[in-house]
Amino acid sequence: MAVKRIDTEKCIGCKTCVKSCPADVFRYDAERKKAVVQYPQDCQLCLWCVTECPRDAIQLTKDNVSGFLTCWG
């Protein structure tokens, strides 16, 4: 899996990662007002969340990261 965690210091709670992830990896924690990585095992390595995050808050593991993989439609 590529998504490791979201840096809570950088995350502004904009929900961009939640809305942009085609694999539904993220959830919004309303109590903390931050996005969280809920299903990291479902990450498809598209890196769309990293591209879209306005604060560069998404941290990746070095495991299995092989660049952009976009095969939709």
Coordinates of C-alpha atoms in Angstrom, one line a residue:
M1 CA 0.0 0.0 0.0
A2 CA 1.2 3.5 -0.7
V3 CA -0.8 5.7 1.7
K4 CA 0.8 5.7 5.1
R5 CA -0.9 8.6 7.0
I6 CA -2.1 12.1 6.9
D7 CA 0.0 14.7 8.7
T8 CA -2.5 16.3 11.1
E9 CA -0.4 19.4 11.4
K10 CA -0.7 20.1 7.7
C11 CA -4.3 18.8 7.1
I12 CA -6.8 21.6 7.0
G13 CA -9.9 19.3 6.8
C14 CA -10.8 20.3 3.3
K15 CA -12.0 16.8 2.4
T16 CA -10.2 16.9 -1.0
C17 CA -8.6 13.5 -0.4
V18 CA -11.9 12.0 0.7
K19 CA -13.7 13.3 -2.4
S20 CA -10.9 12.5 -4.9
C21 CA -9.9 9.0 -3.9
P22 CA -11.4 6.4 -6.4
A23 CA -10.7 3.6 -3.9
D24 CA -12.5 5.2 -0.9
V25 CA -9.4 5.0 1.3
F26 CA -10.1 8.1 3.4
R27 CA -12.7 9.2 5.8
Y28 CA -13.5 12.5 7.4
D29 CA -13.3 12.6 11.2
A30 CA -15.9 15.2 12.1
E31 CA -14.8 15.3 15.8
R32 CA -11.2 16.1 14.9
K33 CA -12.1 18.0 11.7
K34 CA -9.4 16.2 9.8
A35 CA -9.2 13.4 7.1
V36 CA -8.0 10.0 8.2
V37 CA -6.7 7.0 6.4
Q38 CA -9.4 4.4 7.1
Y39 CA -8.7 1.7 4.5
P40 CA -5.0 1.8 3.5
Q41 CA -5.1 -1.7 2.1
D42 CA -7.5 -0.5 -0.6
C43 CA -5.1 2.0 -2.0
Q44 CA -4.7 1.5 -5.8
L45 CA -1.5 3.6 -6.0
C46 CA -3.0 6.2 -8.3
L47 CA -1.5 9.0 -6.1
W48 CA -4.5 11.2 -6.9
C49 CA -4.8 12.2 -3.2
V50 CA -1.2 13.4 -3.2
T51 CA -1.7 15.4 -6.4
E52 CA -4.9 17.0 -5.1
C53 CA -4.0 17.8 -1.5
P54 CA -3.5 21.5 -1.2
R55 CA -1.3 21.2 1.9
D56 CA 0.9 18.2 0.9
A57 CA -0.3 16.5 4.0
I58 CA -0.5 12.9 2.7
Q59 CA 2.5 10.8 3.5
L60 CA 3.3 7.6 1.5
T61 CA 5.2 4.5 2.3
K62 CA 8.1 3.6 0.0
D63 CA 6.6 0.2 -0.4
N64 CA 4.9 -0.5 -3.8
V65 CA 5.1 3.1 -5.0
S66 CA 5.6 3.0 -8.7
G67 CA 4.3 6.3 -10.0
F68 CA 1.0 7.2 -11.4
L69 CA -1.3 4.3 -12.5
T70 CA -4.4 5.7 -14.2
C71 CA -6.5 3.3 -16.1
W72 CA -10.0 4.6 -15.6
G73 CA -12.5 4.9 -18.4

